[in-house]
Coordinates of C-alpha atoms in Angstrom, one line a residue:
M1 CA -54.0 54.5 21.4
A2 CA -53.4 56.2 24.4
R3 CA -51.9 59.6 23.8
R4 CA -51.8 63.2 25.2
P5 CA -54.5 65.6 24.0
T6 CA -52.5 67.3 22.1
D7 CA -50.7 65.2 20.1
C8 CA -51.5 64.5 17.0
F9 CA -52.8 61.2 15.1
T10 CA -50.9 59.8 12.0
C11 CA -52.4 59.4 8.6
A12 CA -53.1 55.9 9.1
E13 CA -55.1 56.6 12.1
L14 CA -57.3 59.3 10.7
S15 CA -57.8 57.5 7.4
A16 CA -59.4 54.5 9.8
F17 CA -61.6 56.9 11.7
V18 CA -63.1 57.7 8.4
D19 CA -63.8 54.4 7.5
T20 CA -65.4 54.0 11.6
A21 CA -62.8 50.7 11.8
L22 CA -61.8 52.0 15.1
S23 CA -63.4 50.5 18.5
A24 CA -66.2 53.1 19.8
A25 CA -63.7 54.6 22.7
E26 CA -61.0 54.8 20.2
Q27 CA -63.4 56.7 17.3
E28 CA -64.8 59.3 20.6
Q29 CA -61.1 59.8 21.1
V30 CA -60.0 60.8 17.7
A31 CA -63.5 62.9 17.5
G32 CA -62.5 64.7 20.8
H33 CA -59.4 65.7 19.3
L34 CA -60.6 67.2 16.1
V35 CA -62.9 69.5 18.1
G36 CA -59.1 71.5 18.9
C37 CA -56.8 70.2 16.5
R38 CA -57.3 72.5 13.1
T39 CA -54.6 70.4 11.3
C40 CA -56.7 66.9 12.3
A41 CA -59.7 68.0 11.2
V42 CA -58.8 69.9 7.9
E43 CA -56.9 65.9 7.2
V44 CA -60.2 64.4 8.3
A45 CA -62.1 66.8 5.4
S46 CA -60.1 65.7 2.8
M47 CA -60.2 62.3 3.3
R48 CA -64.0 62.6 3.9
E49 CA -64.2 65.0 0.4
L50 CA -62.2 62.2 -1.4
R51 CA -63.6 59.4 0.0
T52 CA -67.1 61.3 -1.4
L53 CA -65.5 61.7 -4.8
L54 CA -64.5 58.4 -5.5
R55 CA -68.1 56.8 -4.2
G56 CA -70.0 59.8 -6.7
S57 CA -67.8 58.5 -10.1
S58 CA -69.9 57.8 -13.0
S59 CA -67.4 55.6 -14.9
P60 CA -66.2 52.9 -12.0
V61 CA -63.1 50.8 -13.0
S62 CA -63.3 47.2 -12.1
A63 CA -59.8 45.4 -11.6
P64 CA -59.3 42.1 -13.6
G65 CA -60.9 38.9 -12.5
A66 CA -57.6 37.0 -11.0
L67 CA -56.2 40.2 -9.8
P68 CA -58.1 39.6 -6.4
D69 CA -56.9 36.2 -6.1
R70 CA -53.6 37.0 -7.2
L71 CA -53.4 39.9 -4.1
R72 CA -54.6 37.7 -1.6
A73 CA -51.6 34.9 -2.4
I74 CA -49.6 37.7 -2.1
A75 CA -50.8 38.9 1.1
G76 CA -51.0 35.6 2.8
P77 CA -53.1 34.9 5.5
G78 CA -53.3 38.5 6.2
A79 CA -55.2 39.2 3.4
D80 CA -58.2 39.8 5.2
E81 CA -56.8 42.4 7.6
P82 CA -57.0 46.2 6.6
L83 CA -54.0 47.8 5.2
W84 CA -53.4 50.4 7.6
A85 CA -53.0 47.8 10.6
R86 CA -49.9 46.5 8.9
P87 CA -48.2 49.2 6.9
F88 CA -44.6 47.6 7.4
D89 CA -45.3 44.3 7.6
R90 CA -42.4 42.1 5.8
P91 CA -43.8 38.9 5.0
A92 CA -41.9 35.9 6.5
E93 CA -41.0 32.6 4.1
S94 CA -42.3 30.5 6.8
A95 CA -45.7 31.6 6.7
G96 CA -46.0 29.6 3.3
Y97 CA -46.5 32.6 0.8
A98 CA -43.8 34.3 -0.8
A99 CA -42.4 38.1 -0.8
L100 CA -42.3 40.0 -3.5
P101 CA -39.7 40.2 -6.1
S102 CA -37.1 42.3 -5.8
S103 CA -33.4 42.8 -7.2
R104 CA -31.6 42.2 -4.0
R105 CA -33.5 38.7 -3.9
S106 CA -32.5 38.0 -7.4
H107 CA -29.0 38.7 -7.0
L108 CA -29.0 36.7 -3.6
H109 CA -30.7 34.0 -5.5
R110 CA -28.1 34.1 -8.4
R111 CA -25.0 33.9 -5.9
V112 CA -26.9 30.8 -3.8
I113 CA -27.1 28.8 -7.4
T114 CA -23.1 29.8 -8.6
T115 CA -21.7 28.8 -5.0
T116 CA -23.7 25.3 -4.9
C117 CA -22.2 24.7 -8.9
L118 CA -18.5 25.6 -7.4
F119 CA -18.8 23.0 -5.0
T120 CA -20.4 20.4 -6.5
L121 CA -17.5 20.9 -9.2
L122 CA -14.4 21.0 -6.2
A123 CA -16.5 17.5 -5.0
G124 CA -16.6 16.1 -8.5
V125 CA -12.7 16.9 -8.5
V126 CA -12.0 15.9 -5.4
L127 CA -13.9 12.5 -6.1
V128 CA -12.5 11.9 -9.9
G129 CA -8.7 12.1 -7.9
W130 CA -9.7 10.3 -5.5
V131 CA -11.0 7.0 -7.1
A132 CA -8.1 7.6 -9.9
A133 CA -5.6 7.3 -7.3
P134 CA -2.7 4.1 -7.5
A135 CA -3.0 2.0 -4.6
N136 CA 0.3 2.8 -3.8
R137 CA -0.5 2.6 0.0
Q138 CA -1.4 -0.8 -0.2
V139 CA -1.6 -3.0 2.9
V140 CA 1.1 -5.2 3.2
V141 CA -0.1 -8.1 5.7
D142 CA 2.7 -10.7 7.1
P143 CA 5.7 -10.4 3.7
T144 CA 7.0 -13.3 5.3
V145 CA 6.0 -15.8 2.6
D146 CA 6.3 -13.7 -0.3
A147 CA 9.8 -13.0 1.1
R148 CA 10.7 -16.9 1.5
T149 CA 9.4 -17.2 -1.9
G150 CA 11.5 -14.8 -3.6
F151 CA 14.3 -15.7 -1.9
A152 CA 13.7 -19.6 -3.7
T153 CA 13.4 -18.0 -6.3
A154 CA 16.9 -16.2 -6.0
L155 CA 18.6 -19.3 -4.4
A156 CA 17.7 -21.3 -7.2
Q157 CA 19.4 -19.0 -9.8
M158 CA 22.9 -19.6 -7.8
P159 CA 25.0 -21.9 -8.9
L160 CA 25.1 -25.4 -7.6
A161 CA 21.8 -24.4 -5.9
N162 CA 19.7 -27.0 -4.2
V163 CA 16.3 -26.3 -5.1
A164 CA 14.7 -29.2 -2.3
V165 CA 17.0 -26.2 0.4
G166 CA 14.7 -23.6 -1.6
A167 CA 11.5 -25.2 -1.1
V168 CA 12.1 -26.0 3.0
A169 CA 12.7 -22.0 3.3
A170 CA 9.7 -21.1 1.9
D171 CA 7.8 -23.5 4.0
P172 CA 7.7 -22.8 7.6
S173 CA 5.8 -25.5 8.8
V174 CA 8.4 -28.1 8.6
P175 CA 8.9 -30.0 11.5
Q176 CA 11.2 -29.4 14.6
Q177 CA 13.7 -31.9 15.5
A178 CA 16.4 -31.8 18.6
G179 CA 19.3 -31.8 15.9
P180 CA 21.1 -32.8 12.8
G181 CA 20.5 -36.0 12.1
S182 CA 22.9 -38.7 11.2
A183 CA 20.9 -41.2 8.7
G184 CA 21.1 -40.9 5.0
G185 CA 24.3 -37.9 5.0
P186 CA 27.7 -38.8 3.7
S187 CA 29.6 -41.6 4.9
A188 CA 33.6 -40.0 4.7
E189 CA 36.3 -41.8 3.9
E190 CA 40.0 -41.4 4.8
A191 CA 41.4 -38.9 2.7
A192 CA 43.1 -35.7 2.2
L193 CA 42.0 -32.8 1.0
S194 CA 44.1 -31.4 -2.0
E195 CA 44.6 -27.8 -1.6
L196 CA 44.4 -27.3 -5.6
G197 CA 42.0 -24.5 -6.2
S198 CA 41.9 -25.0 -10.1
D199 CA 41.2 -28.3 -9.8
C200 CA 38.6 -28.3 -7.0
L201 CA 37.1 -25.7 -9.4
R202 CA 37.0 -28.4 -12.1
F203 CA 35.1 -30.4 -9.6
L204 CA 32.1 -27.8 -9.2
Q205 CA 32.2 -26.9 -12.9
E206 CA 31.3 -30.4 -13.7
A207 CA 28.3 -30.3 -11.0
Q208 CA 27.0 -27.5 -12.4
A209 CA 26.9 -29.4 -16.0
A210 CA 25.2 -32.1 -14.8
T211 CA 22.5 -30.3 -12.7
A212 CA 21.7 -28.7 -16.3
D213 CA 21.8 -32.0 -18.5
L214 CA 21.2 -35.0 -16.2
A215 CA 17.4 -36.3 -15.1
V216 CA 17.5 -37.3 -11.9
N217 CA 15.1 -38.4 -9.4
G218 CA 15.3 -39.1 -5.8
V219 CA 14.1 -38.3 -1.8
Q220 CA 16.3 -35.6 -0.1
T221 CA 16.3 -35.1 3.5
V222 CA 16.6 -31.0 4.6
E223 CA 18.3 -30.1 7.7
H224 CA 18.2 -26.8 8.9
R225 CA 18.9 -24.6 12.0
D226 CA 17.0 -21.4 12.7
G227 CA 16.3 -19.5 16.0
T228 CA 13.9 -22.0 17.4
G229 CA 16.2 -25.1 16.7
W230 CA 16.4 -27.3 13.8
R231 CA 14.1 -28.3 11.4
S232 CA 13.6 -31.1 9.2
G233 CA 12.0 -32.0 5.8
T234 CA 12.1 -34.8 2.9
V235 CA 11.4 -33.4 -0.5
E236 CA 10.8 -35.6 -3.5
V237 CA 12.6 -34.4 -6.6
A238 CA 12.8 -34.6 -10.2
N239 CA 15.3 -32.9 -12.6
L240 CA 14.1 -32.6 -16.0
P241 CA 16.9 -31.2 -18.1
G242 CA 16.1 -28.2 -20.0
F243 CA 12.5 -27.7 -17.9
G244 CA 13.5 -27.7 -14.3
T245 CA 12.7 -28.9 -11.3
A246 CA 9.3 -30.7 -9.4
L247 CA 9.3 -30.6 -6.1
D248 CA 6.9 -32.1 -3.5
L249 CA 7.1 -31.2 0.1
G250 CA 5.0 -33.4 2.6
G251 CA 2.1 -33.3 -0.9
S252 CA 2.9 -29.5 -1.6
A253 CA 4.0 -29.8 -5.0
G254 CA 5.7 -27.4 -6.6
F255 CA 8.2 -26.8 -9.6
T256 CA 11.0 -24.3 -10.2
P257 CA 12.1 -23.7 -13.8
S258 CA 15.3 -24.3 -14.9
T259 CA 17.7 -21.1 -15.8
E260 CA 19.8 -20.7 -18.9
Q261 CA 22.4 -18.6 -16.4
P262 CA 22.9 -18.7 -13.1
L263 CA 23.2 -15.0 -11.2
L264 CA 26.7 -15.8 -10.4
E265 CA 29.5 -17.4 -12.1
L266 CA 31.7 -20.4 -10.6
A267 CA 34.4 -18.0 -10.9
S268 CA 33.2 -16.1 -8.0
F269 CA 34.2 -18.9 -5.4
G270 CA 37.8 -17.8 -6.0
S271 CA 37.4 -15.3 -3.2
Y272 CA 37.2 -18.6 -1.2
E273 CA 39.8 -21.4 -0.4
L274 CA 38.8 -24.3 -2.2
G275 CA 40.3 -27.9 -1.0
C276 CA 38.8 -31.1 -2.3
T277 CA 39.4 -34.8 -3.1
A278 CA 37.9 -37.5 -5.2
N279 CA 36.1 -40.6 -4.4
A280 CA 36.0 -39.1 -0.6
G281 CA 33.0 -41.5 0.6
R282 CA 29.3 -42.4 -0.2
V283 CA 26.2 -40.8 -0.2
A284 CA 23.0 -42.9 -1.2
G285 CA 24.9 -46.1 -2.2
R286 CA 26.8 -44.0 -4.8
S287 CA 31.0 -43.0 -4.6
A288 CA 31.0 -39.2 -4.0
S289 CA 34.2 -37.0 -4.2
L290 CA 34.1 -34.0 -1.5
V291 CA 35.0 -30.4 -2.5
E292 CA 35.3 -27.9 1.0
A293 CA 35.4 -23.8 0.2
T294 CA 36.4 -22.0 3.2
S295 CA 37.0 -18.5 4.8
E296 CA 38.7 -16.7 7.5
S297 CA 36.0 -17.5 9.6
G298 CA 36.0 -21.4 8.7
T299 CA 34.3 -23.7 6.6
T300 CA 31.6 -22.1 4.7
T301 CA 30.0 -25.1 2.2
R302 CA 31.0 -28.9 1.5
W303 CA 29.4 -30.5 -1.3
W304 CA 29.3 -33.9 -1.9
L305 CA 29.8 -34.6 -5.7
D306 CA 28.6 -37.8 -7.6
S307 CA 31.8 -39.6 -8.6
E308 CA 30.6 -40.5 -11.9
T309 CA 29.0 -38.0 -13.2
G310 CA 29.4 -34.9 -10.8
Y311 CA 25.9 -34.3 -9.8
P312 CA 25.8 -32.9 -6.5
L313 CA 24.3 -35.3 -4.0
W314 CA 25.0 -33.7 -0.5
T315 CA 25.8 -29.7 0.7
D316 CA 26.8 -28.7 4.0
R317 CA 26.5 -25.1 5.0
F318 CA 28.1 -23.7 8.1
T319 CA 28.4 -20.2 9.3
D320 CA 31.2 -19.3 11.6
G321 CA 32.1 -22.7 11.5
Q322 CA 29.0 -23.8 12.7
L323 CA 26.6 -26.6 10.7
V324 CA 23.4 -24.5 10.4
S325 CA 22.1 -26.7 7.0
R326 CA 22.5 -30.2 6.0
A327 CA 20.8 -31.3 2.5
G328 CA 21.0 -34.3 0.1
F329 CA 19.5 -37.3 -1.1
S330 CA 18.6 -40.3 0.6
S331 CA 17.6 -42.2 -2.2
V332 CA 18.6 -41.5 -5.8
A333 CA 18.6 -42.5 -9.7
I334 CA 20.5 -40.5 -12.1
G335 CA 19.6 -40.9 -15.5
K336 CA 21.8 -40.6 -18.7
A337 CA 22.9 -37.0 -19.6
I338 CA 21.4 -35.8 -23.0
E339 CA 24.7 -33.5 -23.3
I340 CA 27.5 -33.4 -21.2
S341 CA 29.9 -30.9 -21.5
D342 CA 33.4 -31.4 -21.3
A343 CA 35.8 -30.4 -18.2
A344 CA 38.0 -27.6 -19.0
S345 CA 40.0 -25.4 -17.2
P346 CA 38.5 -21.9 -16.1
T347 CA 38.4 -19.3 -18.5
Q348 CA 37.8 -16.5 -16.0
D349 CA 40.2 -15.1 -13.7
L350 CA 39.8 -15.6 -10.1
G351 CA 40.5 -12.4 -8.9
E352 CA 37.8 -9.5 -8.0
A353 CA 35.9 -8.4 -11.2
G354 CA 34.7 -4.6 -11.9
E355 CA 33.0 -2.7 -9.2
V356 CA 29.5 -3.6 -8.7
P357 CA 27.4 -2.3 -5.6
S358 CA 27.5 -4.6 -2.9
L359 CA 25.8 -4.6 0.5
G360 CA 26.4 -6.7 3.5
E361 CA 30.2 -7.4 1.2
L362 CA 28.0 -9.2 -1.1
P363 CA 28.0 -8.3 -4.7
L364 CA 24.8 -7.0 -6.3
L365 CA 23.7 -9.7 -8.6
T366 CA 20.0 -8.4 -9.9
V367 CA 17.5 -6.0 -9.4
S368 CA 13.5 -6.7 -10.8
G369 CA 10.8 -4.9 -10.3
D370 CA 6.7 -5.6 -11.0
G371 CA 3.6 -3.4 -11.5
D372 CA 2.7 -2.8 -8.0
G373 CA 6.2 -0.9 -7.7
T374 CA 7.9 -3.7 -5.5
I375 CA 11.4 -3.8 -6.2
E376 CA 13.4 -7.0 -5.2
S377 CA 17.9 -7.1 -5.2
V378 CA 19.4 -10.0 -4.9
Y379 CA 23.2 -10.0 -3.6
G380 CA 25.4 -13.1 -3.2
D381 CA 28.9 -14.7 -3.6
G382 CA 27.9 -18.1 -4.0
M383 CA 27.6 -19.5 -0.8
I384 CA 25.5 -16.5 0.7
T385 CA 22.8 -15.3 -0.3
L386 CA 20.9 -11.8 0.1
L387 CA 17.2 -10.7 -0.9
V388 CA 16.1 -7.2 -0.3
S389 CA 12.6 -6.1 -1.2
Q390 CA 10.9 -2.9 -1.0
Q391 CA 7.4 -1.5 -2.0
V392 CA 4.9 1.3 -1.1
G393 CA 2.5 0.5 1.7
T394 CA 1.5 -0.4 5.5
L395 CA 3.4 -3.0 7.2
V396 CA 1.1 -5.4 9.6
P397 CA 3.3 -8.1 10.3
G398 CA 1.6 -11.7 10.9
D399 CA 1.8 -13.7 13.8
S400 CA 5.0 -15.5 12.6
M401 CA 6.9 -12.2 13.1
A402 CA 8.2 -11.3 16.9
F403 CA 9.5 -7.3 16.8
D404 CA 12.5 -6.8 17.8
A405 CA 12.7 -3.0 19.5
E406 CA 17.0 -2.8 19.4
R407 CA 16.7 -3.4 15.8
G408 CA 13.4 -1.8 14.9
V409 CA 12.3 -4.8 12.8
H410 CA 9.7 -7.5 13.1
Q411 CA 11.8 -10.8 12.6
A412 CA 10.8 -14.4 11.7
V413 CA 11.1 -17.1 14.0
D414 CA 11.0 -20.1 12.0
G415 CA 12.1 -21.1 8.9
A416 CA 15.5 -22.0 7.2
V417 CA 16.2 -18.2 6.6
T418 CA 16.4 -15.0 8.7
V419 CA 13.8 -12.9 7.5
Y420 CA 13.5 -8.8 9.1
A421 CA 10.5 -6.6 7.9
W422 CA 9.8 -2.9 8.6
Q423 CA 8.1 0.4 8.2
S424 CA 10.1 3.1 6.5
G425 CA 8.0 6.3 6.1
D426 CA 5.8 5.0 3.3
Q427 CA 7.7 1.9 2.0
V428 CA 7.9 -1.4 3.5
W429 CA 11.3 -3.0 3.7
T430 CA 12.3 -6.8 3.9
V431 CA 15.9 -8.7 3.9
V432 CA 16.0 -12.4 3.6
T433 CA 19.1 -14.5 4.0
D434 CA 20.9 -17.3 4.5
G435 CA 24.0 -16.2 6.0
S436 CA 24.4 -15.1 9.7
T437 CA 22.1 -12.7 11.9
E438 CA 24.6 -10.7 12.1
L439 CA 24.9 -10.5 8.2
A440 CA 20.9 -9.2 8.4
D441 CA 21.6 -7.2 11.4
E442 CA 24.5 -5.0 8.9
V443 CA 22.2 -4.9 6.3
S444 CA 19.1 -3.9 7.8
G445 CA 21.0 -1.2 9.8
A446 CA 22.4 0.1 6.5
L447 CA 19.0 0.6 5.4
P448 CA 16.4 3.5 5.3
H449 CA 14.8 3.1 9.0
E450 CA 12.4 6.6 8.8
E451 CA 9.4 7.0 10.9
P452 CA 6.3 6.1 9.4
T453 CA 3.9 8.2 7.2
E454 CA 0.2 8.0 6.7
A455 CA -1.3 9.1 3.1
N456 CA -3.9 11.8 3.9
V457 CA -7.0 12.7 1.5
V458 CA -5.0 15.5 -0.2
D459 CA -2.0 13.2 -1.0
R460 CA -4.2 10.9 -2.3
V461 CA -6.2 13.2 -4.5
V462 CA -3.3 15.1 -5.6
S463 CA -1.5 11.8 -6.8
G464 CA -5.0 10.7 -8.6
L465 CA -4.9 13.9 -10.5
V466 CA -1.4 13.7 -11.4
W467 CA -2.2 10.4 -12.9
I468 CA -4.8 11.5 -15.0
G469 CA -3.0 14.2 -16.3
A470 CA 0.5 11.7 -17.0
R471 CA -2.1 9.4 -19.4
F472 CA -2.9 12.9 -21.3
G473 CA 0.4 14.0 -21.5
I474 CA -0.3 16.8 -18.8
R475 CA 2.5 17.4 -16.7

């Protein structure tokens, strides 16, 4: 309490002096000051007079019994300290006791509660949007299996389709061989092909009717060439008229249902030159007629048809004049027809049909979609089939695919068909064809190749809220 002799003491210090709450040295210092300071002496005299009046009151006032405990709880650990010692102290919340209530503190408390409620509501909206968001960025792992299966289904709907070829096309595990074999194939007899297109088309019409009406059991050999060489598979075939064809490829069984109407009419073969001759050779011990389709690049397809029933016994396919696939019966039993259609001249014009969309010079045959957002488009001209699919997702190529940096695609290196897959924006595109690699290049080059995008949290939440709004009619 060091100070100059002329400095006056505060009221709190003078009150402590009156209460003799100061140390001996401080009491002496104040007493010495009062000798020379009339102002402080008058203040001390007033305090002593007030103290005397309070002590001499005839009607003492007592506090409620609970008041001391409440005051001590408010004061906290410093309850026993005199008030003059800490007149401006502010209780700290960390000290374990509460501060006196105030309008400012109540307002702050309300703001904290309001902010907490808003953040909780916002978090709830985000969570609902996230959960409700459709799984439109699903992971597409190694699409070759689904692509081959889809292609086999599309191939089975083509006129004069050999479903055994589709089965092998869908199974990349068929063994590799040095080259095409000769055992079990057609044994040709010397005969010149006729150039009568309408008569040759009549042979193909009989063949299409036979595949729909005849019960056939047998074993087919399927050989095809891909990017790594030749592969060969043996398929047990049972054609059930009106139902479909049962297949067994090395213990892996399957069934291809029959179609009421092929995707493409036989009249589409009019864009090719057809040559044919009756009884041109033998397949599986049966006499067979030969029909050959050619284009500017050379022979594209060669069918060997049973001379008695018209049922297709063997098919050779060519690309740019090179043999790429051969498939047919090594043994066969053909039953009686349930209903044999009379052979008739073609009723459709062999010229061009109406304008339809095309890709790689192949006309669009059908477009289909399913619940997960996948869209499949089938193109074909009866000789070459092309399947293009697109779906929203993230591509994860499998071990069966190799990346081609020049083309910007992942390419399958096995199987009877060419498979391309790539990521474009938020979509996965897949191209499958039994045509040439040049066709696959042309088609993939004509389709989108955008920089891949990744869906973020905001996109997913917004799509989820939009989905919920759509369910309640809110747009």
